[in-house]
PDB file of C-alpha atoms in Angstrom:
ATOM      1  CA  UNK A  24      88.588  96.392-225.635  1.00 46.00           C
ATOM      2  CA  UNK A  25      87.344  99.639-224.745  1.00 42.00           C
ATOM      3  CA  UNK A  26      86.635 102.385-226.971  1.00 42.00           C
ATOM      4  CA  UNK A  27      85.307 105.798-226.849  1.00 38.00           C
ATOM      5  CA  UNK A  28      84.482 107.579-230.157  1.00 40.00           C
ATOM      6  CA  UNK A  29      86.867 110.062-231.558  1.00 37.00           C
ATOM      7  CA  UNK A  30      87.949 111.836-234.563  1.00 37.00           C
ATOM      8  CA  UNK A  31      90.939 112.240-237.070  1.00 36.00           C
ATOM      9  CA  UNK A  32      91.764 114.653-239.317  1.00 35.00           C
ATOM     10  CA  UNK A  33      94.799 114.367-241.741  1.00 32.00           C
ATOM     11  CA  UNK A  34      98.128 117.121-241.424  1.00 34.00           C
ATOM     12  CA  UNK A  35      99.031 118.480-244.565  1.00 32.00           C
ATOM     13  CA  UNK A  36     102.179 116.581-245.238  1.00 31.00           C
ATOM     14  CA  UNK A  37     104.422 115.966-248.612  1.00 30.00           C
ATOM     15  CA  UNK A  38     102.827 112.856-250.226  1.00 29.00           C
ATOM     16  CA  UNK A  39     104.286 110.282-252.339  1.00 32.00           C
ATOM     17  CA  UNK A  40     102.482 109.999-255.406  1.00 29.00           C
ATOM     18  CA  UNK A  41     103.828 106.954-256.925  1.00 33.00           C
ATOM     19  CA  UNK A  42     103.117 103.612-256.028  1.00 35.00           C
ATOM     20  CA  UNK A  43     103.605 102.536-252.733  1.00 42.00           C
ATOM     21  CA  UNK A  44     105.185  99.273-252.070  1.00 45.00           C
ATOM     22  CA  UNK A  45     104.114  96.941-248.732  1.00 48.00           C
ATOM     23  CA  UNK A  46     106.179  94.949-246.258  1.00 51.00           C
ATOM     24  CA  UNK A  47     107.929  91.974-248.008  1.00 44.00           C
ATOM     25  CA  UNK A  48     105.874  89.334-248.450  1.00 48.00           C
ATOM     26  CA  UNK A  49     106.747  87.239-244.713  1.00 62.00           C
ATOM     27  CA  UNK A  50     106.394  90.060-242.736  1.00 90.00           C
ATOM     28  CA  UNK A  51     105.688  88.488-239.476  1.00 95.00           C
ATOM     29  CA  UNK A  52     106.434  89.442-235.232  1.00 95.00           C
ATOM     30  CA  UNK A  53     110.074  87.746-235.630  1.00 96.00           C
ATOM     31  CA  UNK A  54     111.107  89.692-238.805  1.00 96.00           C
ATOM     32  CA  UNK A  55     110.511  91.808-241.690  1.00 95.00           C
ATOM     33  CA  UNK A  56     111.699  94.522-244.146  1.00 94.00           C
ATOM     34  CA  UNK A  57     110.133  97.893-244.432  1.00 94.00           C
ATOM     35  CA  UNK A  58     110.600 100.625-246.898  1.00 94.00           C
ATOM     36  CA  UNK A  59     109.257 104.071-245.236  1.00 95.00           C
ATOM     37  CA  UNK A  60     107.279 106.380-247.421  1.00 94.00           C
ATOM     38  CA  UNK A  61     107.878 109.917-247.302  1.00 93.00           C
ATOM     39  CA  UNK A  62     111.123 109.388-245.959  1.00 94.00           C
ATOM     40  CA  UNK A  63     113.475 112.701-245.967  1.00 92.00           C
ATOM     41  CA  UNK A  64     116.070 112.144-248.688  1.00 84.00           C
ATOM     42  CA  UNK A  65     119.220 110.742-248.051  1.00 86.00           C
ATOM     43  CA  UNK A  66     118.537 110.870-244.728  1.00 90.00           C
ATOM     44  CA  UNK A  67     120.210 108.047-242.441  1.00 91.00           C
ATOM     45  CA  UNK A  68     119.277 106.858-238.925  1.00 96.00           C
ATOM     46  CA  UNK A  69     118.696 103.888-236.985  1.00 97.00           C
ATOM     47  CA  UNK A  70     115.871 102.239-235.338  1.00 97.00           C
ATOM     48  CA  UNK A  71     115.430 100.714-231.857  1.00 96.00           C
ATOM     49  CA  UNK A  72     113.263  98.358-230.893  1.00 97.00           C
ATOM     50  CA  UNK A  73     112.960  98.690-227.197  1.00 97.00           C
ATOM     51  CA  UNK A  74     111.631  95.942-224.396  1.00 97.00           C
ATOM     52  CA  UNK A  75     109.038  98.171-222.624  1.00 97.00           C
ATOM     53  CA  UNK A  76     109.316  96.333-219.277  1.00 97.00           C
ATOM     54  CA  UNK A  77     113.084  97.373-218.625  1.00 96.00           C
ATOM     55  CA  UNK A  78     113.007  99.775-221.641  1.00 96.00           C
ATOM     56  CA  UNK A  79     116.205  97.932-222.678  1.00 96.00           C
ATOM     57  CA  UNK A  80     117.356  97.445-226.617  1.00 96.00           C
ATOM     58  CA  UNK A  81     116.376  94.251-228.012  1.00 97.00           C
ATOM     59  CA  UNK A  82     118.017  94.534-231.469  1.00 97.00           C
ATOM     60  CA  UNK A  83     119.421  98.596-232.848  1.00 97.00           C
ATOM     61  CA  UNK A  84     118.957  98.261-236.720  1.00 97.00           C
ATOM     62  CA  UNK A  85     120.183 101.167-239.230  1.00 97.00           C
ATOM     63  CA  UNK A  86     118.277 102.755-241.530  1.00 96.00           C
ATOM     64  CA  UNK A  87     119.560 103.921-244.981  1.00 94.00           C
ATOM     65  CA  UNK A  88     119.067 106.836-246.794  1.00 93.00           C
ATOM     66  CA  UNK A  89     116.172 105.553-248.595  1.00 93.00           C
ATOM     67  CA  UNK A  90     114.436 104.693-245.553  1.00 95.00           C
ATOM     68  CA  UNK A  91     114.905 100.965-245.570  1.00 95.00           C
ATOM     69  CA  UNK A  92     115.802  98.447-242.645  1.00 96.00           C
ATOM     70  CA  UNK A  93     115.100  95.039-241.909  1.00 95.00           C
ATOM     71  CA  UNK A  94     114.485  93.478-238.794  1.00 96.00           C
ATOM     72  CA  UNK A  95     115.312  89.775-236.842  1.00 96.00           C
ATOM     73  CA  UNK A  96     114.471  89.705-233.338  1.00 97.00           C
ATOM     74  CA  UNK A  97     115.662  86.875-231.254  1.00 97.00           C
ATOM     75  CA  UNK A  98     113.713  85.016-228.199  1.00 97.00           C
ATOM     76  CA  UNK A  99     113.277  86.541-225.106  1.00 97.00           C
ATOM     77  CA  UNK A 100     115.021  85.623-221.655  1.00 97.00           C
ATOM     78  CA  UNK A 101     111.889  84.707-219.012  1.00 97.00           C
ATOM     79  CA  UNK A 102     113.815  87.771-216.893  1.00 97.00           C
ATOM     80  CA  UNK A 103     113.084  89.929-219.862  1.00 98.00           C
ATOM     81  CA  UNK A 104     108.900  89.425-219.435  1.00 98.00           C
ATOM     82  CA  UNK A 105     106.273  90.769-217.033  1.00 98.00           C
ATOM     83  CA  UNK A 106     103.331  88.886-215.986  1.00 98.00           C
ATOM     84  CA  UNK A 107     100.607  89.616-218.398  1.00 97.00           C
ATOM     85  CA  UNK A 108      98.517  90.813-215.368  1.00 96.00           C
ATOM     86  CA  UNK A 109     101.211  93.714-214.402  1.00 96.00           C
ATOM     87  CA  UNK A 110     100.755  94.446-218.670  1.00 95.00           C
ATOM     88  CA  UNK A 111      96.601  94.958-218.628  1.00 95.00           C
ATOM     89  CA  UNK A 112      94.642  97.737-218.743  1.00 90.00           C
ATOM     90  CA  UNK A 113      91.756  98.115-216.438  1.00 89.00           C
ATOM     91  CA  UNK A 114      89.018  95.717-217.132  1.00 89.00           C
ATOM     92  CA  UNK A 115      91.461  93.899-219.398  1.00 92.00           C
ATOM     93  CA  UNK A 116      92.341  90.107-218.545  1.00 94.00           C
ATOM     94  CA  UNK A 117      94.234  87.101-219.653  1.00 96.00           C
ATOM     95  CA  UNK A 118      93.943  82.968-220.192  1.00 96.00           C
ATOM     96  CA  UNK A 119      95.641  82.055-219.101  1.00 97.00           C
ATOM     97  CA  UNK A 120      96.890  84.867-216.189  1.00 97.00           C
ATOM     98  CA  UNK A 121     100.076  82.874-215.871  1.00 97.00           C
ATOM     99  CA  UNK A 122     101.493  83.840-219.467  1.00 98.00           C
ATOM    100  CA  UNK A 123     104.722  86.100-219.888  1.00 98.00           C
ATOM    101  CA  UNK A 124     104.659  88.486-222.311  1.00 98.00           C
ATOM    102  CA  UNK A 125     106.862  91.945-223.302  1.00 98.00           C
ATOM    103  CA  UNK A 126     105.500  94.909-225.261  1.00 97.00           C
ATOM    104  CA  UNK A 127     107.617  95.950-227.452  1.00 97.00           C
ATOM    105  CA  UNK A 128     108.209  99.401-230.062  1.00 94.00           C
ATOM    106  CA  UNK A 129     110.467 100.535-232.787  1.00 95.00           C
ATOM    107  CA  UNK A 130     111.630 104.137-231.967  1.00 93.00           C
ATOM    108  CA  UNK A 131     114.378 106.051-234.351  1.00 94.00           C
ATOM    109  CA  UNK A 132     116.778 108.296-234.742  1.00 93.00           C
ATOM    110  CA  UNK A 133     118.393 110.462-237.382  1.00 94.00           C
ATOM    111  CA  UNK A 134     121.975 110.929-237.777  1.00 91.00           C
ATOM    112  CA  UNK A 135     120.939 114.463-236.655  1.00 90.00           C
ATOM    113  CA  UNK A 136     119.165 113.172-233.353  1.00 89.00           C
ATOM    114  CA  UNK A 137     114.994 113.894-234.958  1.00 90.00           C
ATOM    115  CA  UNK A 138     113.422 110.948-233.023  1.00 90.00           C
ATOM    116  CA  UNK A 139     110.668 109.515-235.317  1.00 93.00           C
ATOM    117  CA  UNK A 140     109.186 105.662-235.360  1.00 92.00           C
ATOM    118  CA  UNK A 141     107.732 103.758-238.032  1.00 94.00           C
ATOM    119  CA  UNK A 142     104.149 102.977-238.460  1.00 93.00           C
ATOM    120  CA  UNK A 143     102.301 101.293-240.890  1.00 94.00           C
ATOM    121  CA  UNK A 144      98.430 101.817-242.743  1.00 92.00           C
ATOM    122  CA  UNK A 145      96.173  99.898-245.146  1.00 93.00           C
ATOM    123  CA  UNK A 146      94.466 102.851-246.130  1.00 90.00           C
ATOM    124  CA  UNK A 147      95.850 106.211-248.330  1.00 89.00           C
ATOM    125  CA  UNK A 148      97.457 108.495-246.108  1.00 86.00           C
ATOM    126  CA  UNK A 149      95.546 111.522-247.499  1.00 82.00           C
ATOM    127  CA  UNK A 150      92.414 109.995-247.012  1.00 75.00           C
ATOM    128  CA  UNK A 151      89.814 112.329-245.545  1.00 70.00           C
ATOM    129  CA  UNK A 152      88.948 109.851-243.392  1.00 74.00           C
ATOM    130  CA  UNK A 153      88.743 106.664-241.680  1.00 77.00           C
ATOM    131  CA  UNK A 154      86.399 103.937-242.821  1.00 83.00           C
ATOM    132  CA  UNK A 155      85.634 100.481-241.163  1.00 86.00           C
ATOM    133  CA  UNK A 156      87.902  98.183-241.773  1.00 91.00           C
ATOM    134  CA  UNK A 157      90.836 100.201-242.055  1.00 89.00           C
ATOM    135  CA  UNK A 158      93.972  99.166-239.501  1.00 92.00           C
ATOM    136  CA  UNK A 159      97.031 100.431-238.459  1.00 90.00           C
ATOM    137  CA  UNK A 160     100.289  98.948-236.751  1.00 94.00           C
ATOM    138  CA  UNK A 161     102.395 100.804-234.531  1.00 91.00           C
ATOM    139  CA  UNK A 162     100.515 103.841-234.612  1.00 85.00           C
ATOM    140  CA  UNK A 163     101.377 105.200-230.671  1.00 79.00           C
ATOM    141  CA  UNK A 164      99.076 108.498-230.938  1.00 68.00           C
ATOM    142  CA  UNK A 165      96.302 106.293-228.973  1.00 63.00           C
ATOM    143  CA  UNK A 166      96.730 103.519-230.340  1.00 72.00           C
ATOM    144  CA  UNK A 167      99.203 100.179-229.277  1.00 84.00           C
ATOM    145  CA  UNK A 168     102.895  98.910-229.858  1.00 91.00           C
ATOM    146  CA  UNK A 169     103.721  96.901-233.076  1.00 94.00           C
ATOM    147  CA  UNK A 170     104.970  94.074-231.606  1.00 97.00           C
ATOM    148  CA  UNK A 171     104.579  91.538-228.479  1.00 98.00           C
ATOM    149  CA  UNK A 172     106.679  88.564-227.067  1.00 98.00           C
ATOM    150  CA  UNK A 173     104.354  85.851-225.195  1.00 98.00           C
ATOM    151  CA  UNK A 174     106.103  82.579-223.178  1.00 98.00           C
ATOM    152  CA  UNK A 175     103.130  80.526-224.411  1.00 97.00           C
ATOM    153  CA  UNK A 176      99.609  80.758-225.935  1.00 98.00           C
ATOM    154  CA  UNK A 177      97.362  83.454-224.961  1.00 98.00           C
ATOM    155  CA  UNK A 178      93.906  85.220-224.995  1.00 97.00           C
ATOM    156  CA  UNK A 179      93.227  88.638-223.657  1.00 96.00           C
ATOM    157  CA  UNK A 180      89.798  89.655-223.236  1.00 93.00           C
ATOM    158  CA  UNK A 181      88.448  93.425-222.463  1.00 88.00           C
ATOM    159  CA  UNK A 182      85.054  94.333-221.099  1.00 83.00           C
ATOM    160  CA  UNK A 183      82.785  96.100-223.468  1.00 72.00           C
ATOM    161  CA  UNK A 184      84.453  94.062-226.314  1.00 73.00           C
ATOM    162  CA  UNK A 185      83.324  89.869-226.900  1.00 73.00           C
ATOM    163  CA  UNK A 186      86.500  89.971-229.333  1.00 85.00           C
ATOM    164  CA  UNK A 187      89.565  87.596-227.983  1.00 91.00           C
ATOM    165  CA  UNK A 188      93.462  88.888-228.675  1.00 94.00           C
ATOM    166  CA  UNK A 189      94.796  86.007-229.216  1.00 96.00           C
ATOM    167  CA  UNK A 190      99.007  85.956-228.865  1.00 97.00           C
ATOM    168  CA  UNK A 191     101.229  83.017-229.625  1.00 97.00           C
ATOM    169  CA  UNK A 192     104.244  81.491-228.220  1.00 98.00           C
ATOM    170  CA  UNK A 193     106.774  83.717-229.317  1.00 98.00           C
ATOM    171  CA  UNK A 194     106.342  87.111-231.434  1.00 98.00           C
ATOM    172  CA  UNK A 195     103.592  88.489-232.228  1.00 97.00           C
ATOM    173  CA  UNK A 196     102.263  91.346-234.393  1.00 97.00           C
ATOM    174  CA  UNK A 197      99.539  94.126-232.911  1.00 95.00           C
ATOM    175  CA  UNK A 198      97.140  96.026-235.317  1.00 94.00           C
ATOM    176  CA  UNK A 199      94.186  98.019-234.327  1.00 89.00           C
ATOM    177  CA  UNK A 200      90.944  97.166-236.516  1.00 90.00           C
ATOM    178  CA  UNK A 201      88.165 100.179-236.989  1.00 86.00           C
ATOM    179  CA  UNK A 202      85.114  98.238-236.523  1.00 84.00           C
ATOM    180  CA  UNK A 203      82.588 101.349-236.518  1.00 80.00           C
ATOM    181  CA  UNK A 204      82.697 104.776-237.835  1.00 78.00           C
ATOM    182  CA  UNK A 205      79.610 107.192-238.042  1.00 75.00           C
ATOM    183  CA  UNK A 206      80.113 110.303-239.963  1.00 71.00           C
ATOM    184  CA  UNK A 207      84.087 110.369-239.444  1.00 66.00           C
ATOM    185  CA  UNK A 208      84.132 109.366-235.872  1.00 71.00           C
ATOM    186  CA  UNK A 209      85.158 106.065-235.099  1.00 74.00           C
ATOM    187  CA  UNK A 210      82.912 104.517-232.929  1.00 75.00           C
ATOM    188  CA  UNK A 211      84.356 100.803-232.501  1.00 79.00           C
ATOM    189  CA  UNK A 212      87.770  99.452-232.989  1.00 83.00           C
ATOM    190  CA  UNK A 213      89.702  96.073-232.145  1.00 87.00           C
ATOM    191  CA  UNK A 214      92.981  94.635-231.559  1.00 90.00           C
ATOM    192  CA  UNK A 215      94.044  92.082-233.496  1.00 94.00           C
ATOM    193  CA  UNK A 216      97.270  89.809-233.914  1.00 96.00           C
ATOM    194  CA  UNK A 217      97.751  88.574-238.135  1.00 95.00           C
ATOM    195  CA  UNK A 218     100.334  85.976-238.658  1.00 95.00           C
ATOM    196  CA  UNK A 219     101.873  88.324-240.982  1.00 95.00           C
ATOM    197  CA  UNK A 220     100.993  91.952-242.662  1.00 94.00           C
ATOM    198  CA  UNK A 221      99.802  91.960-246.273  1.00 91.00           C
ATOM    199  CA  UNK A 222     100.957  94.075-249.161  1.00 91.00           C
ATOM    200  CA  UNK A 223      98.190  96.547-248.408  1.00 93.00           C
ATOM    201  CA  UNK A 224      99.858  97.932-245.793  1.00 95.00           C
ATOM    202  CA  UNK A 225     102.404 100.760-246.591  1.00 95.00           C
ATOM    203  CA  UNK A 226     105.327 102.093-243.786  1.00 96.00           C
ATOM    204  CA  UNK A 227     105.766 105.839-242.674  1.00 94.00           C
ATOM    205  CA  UNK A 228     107.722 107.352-240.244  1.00 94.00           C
ATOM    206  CA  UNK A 229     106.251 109.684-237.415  1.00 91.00           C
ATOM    207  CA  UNK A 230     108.462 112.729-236.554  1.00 89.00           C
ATOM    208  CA  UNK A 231     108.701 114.206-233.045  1.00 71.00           C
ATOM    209  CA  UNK A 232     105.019 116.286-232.334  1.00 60.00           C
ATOM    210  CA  UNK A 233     104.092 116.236-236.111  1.00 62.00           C
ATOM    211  CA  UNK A 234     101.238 113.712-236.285  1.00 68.00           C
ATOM    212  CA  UNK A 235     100.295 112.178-239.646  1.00 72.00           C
ATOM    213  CA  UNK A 236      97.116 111.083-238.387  1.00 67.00           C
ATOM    214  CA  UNK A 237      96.234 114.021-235.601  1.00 53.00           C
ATOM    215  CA  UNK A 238      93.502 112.770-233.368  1.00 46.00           C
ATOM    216  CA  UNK A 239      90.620 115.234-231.793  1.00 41.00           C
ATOM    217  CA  UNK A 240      89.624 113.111-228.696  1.00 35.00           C
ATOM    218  CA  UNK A 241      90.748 110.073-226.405  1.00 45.00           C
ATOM    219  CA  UNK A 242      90.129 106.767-228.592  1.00 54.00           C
ATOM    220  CA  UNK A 243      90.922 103.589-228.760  1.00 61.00           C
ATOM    221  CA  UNK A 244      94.349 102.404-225.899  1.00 65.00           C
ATOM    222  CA  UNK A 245      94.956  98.882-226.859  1.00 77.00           C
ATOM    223  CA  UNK A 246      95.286  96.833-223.769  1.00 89.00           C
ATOM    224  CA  UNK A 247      98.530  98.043-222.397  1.00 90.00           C
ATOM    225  CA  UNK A 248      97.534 100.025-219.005  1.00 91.00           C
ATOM    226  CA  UNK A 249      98.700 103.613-218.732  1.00 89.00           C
ATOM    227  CA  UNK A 250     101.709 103.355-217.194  1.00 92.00           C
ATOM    228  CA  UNK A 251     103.372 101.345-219.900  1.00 92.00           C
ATOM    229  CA  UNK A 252     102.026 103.573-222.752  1.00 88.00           C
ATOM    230  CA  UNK A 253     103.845 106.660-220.896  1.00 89.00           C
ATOM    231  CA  UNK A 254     107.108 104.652-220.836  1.00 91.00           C
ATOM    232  CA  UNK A 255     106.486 104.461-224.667  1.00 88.00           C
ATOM    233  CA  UNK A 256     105.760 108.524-224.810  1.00 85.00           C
ATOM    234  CA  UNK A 257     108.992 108.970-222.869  1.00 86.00           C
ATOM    235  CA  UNK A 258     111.180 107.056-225.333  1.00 85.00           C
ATOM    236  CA  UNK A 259     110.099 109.639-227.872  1.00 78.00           C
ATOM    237  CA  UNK A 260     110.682 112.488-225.886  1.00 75.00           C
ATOM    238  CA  UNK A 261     115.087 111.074-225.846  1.00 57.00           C
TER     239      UNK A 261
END
């Protein structure tokens, strides 16, 4: 996919100093439990995940006070996908160009209307910087969607990159890869689609215009074409 270089600096925020548990161990496309880090005490909301070709609910789930949910989402009605085509990026393509899919995100609310959404890191949050190998799911600042629905198998391919996304038949995870970095700017990134994220990976929640990870320059898009990652920046705008 394409990339052009670009660098992050971290936001002074309130850190957690304790351990830091991951997802559940079976944290997969279809379901999952999170525990959010930094999460304002006994604070309660609810999370959204939203179908980003009709930008209708799939499944509302609340969040308690803790900052815990979990998550089942069900198959997806052909009406409720997009051909993967209509989905792409420029110089972004599929094989096969006949597959189905729907891009979807997880946006919140607090029971005093803050919109946030969850995103999840491998890495210490108050690291200075990024190194390669470091990933991150659901990160929207630049980055993709969490999650994606596909009617059948599927690889995407984008010029300057000779990596494959590869989606399954039914849901599928999305996490970014940093593949290059040269003195704090990444250089090289990829897109990537796990079975299932590992216990490295630890869940905060992104409030309104605060940015956890604040980035300096255009990076790394993910494959989704600008039009559908504006319908994403609206929903956090509600």
């Amino acid at each position: 996919m394409k990339t052009t270089p670009l660098k992050l600096a971290f936001t002074g925020l309130l850190l957690v100093l304790t351990a830091c548990p991951g997802p559940a161990t079976g944290f997969t496309g279809e379901k999952g439990a999170v525990r959010m880090q930094n999460w304002p005490g006994s604070t309660a909301a609810a999370v959204s995940f939203v179908n980003l070709n009709n930008l209708e609910p799939i499944v509302n789930v609340e969040v308690s006070s803790q900052g815990e949910f979990d998550y089942r989402l069900p198959a997806l009605d052909a009406a409720d996908l997009a051909l993967v085509g209509d989905l792409l990026g420029s110089g972004c393509s599929a094989n096969p160009a006949t597959a189905n899919l729907a891009p979807v995100v997880a946006i919140g609310q607090t029971e005093d209307k803050q919109s946030f959404y969850p995103f999840a890191i491998d890495f210490p949050l108050e690291a200075p910087s990024l190194r390669k190998g470091n990933r991150l799911f659901n990160y929207l600042d630049g980055f993709d969607v969490g999650w994606y629905y596909s009617d059948r198998d599927v690889e995407i391919t984008c010029s300057g990159s000779s990596d494959k996304l590869k989606f399954r038949k039914g849901w599928n995870l999305s996490v970014v890869e940093i593949t290059g970095v040269q003195d704090g700017t990444i250089t090289d990134a990829r897109q990537i689609s796990p079975d299932s994220l590992d216990s490295s990976f630890a869940f905060y929640p992104e409030f309104g215009t605060a940015r956890s990870l604040r980035l300096e320059a255009e990076g790394f898009t993910g494959i989704l074409n600008p039009e559908y990652r504006a319908r994403a920046a609206r929903l956090l705008e509600r």
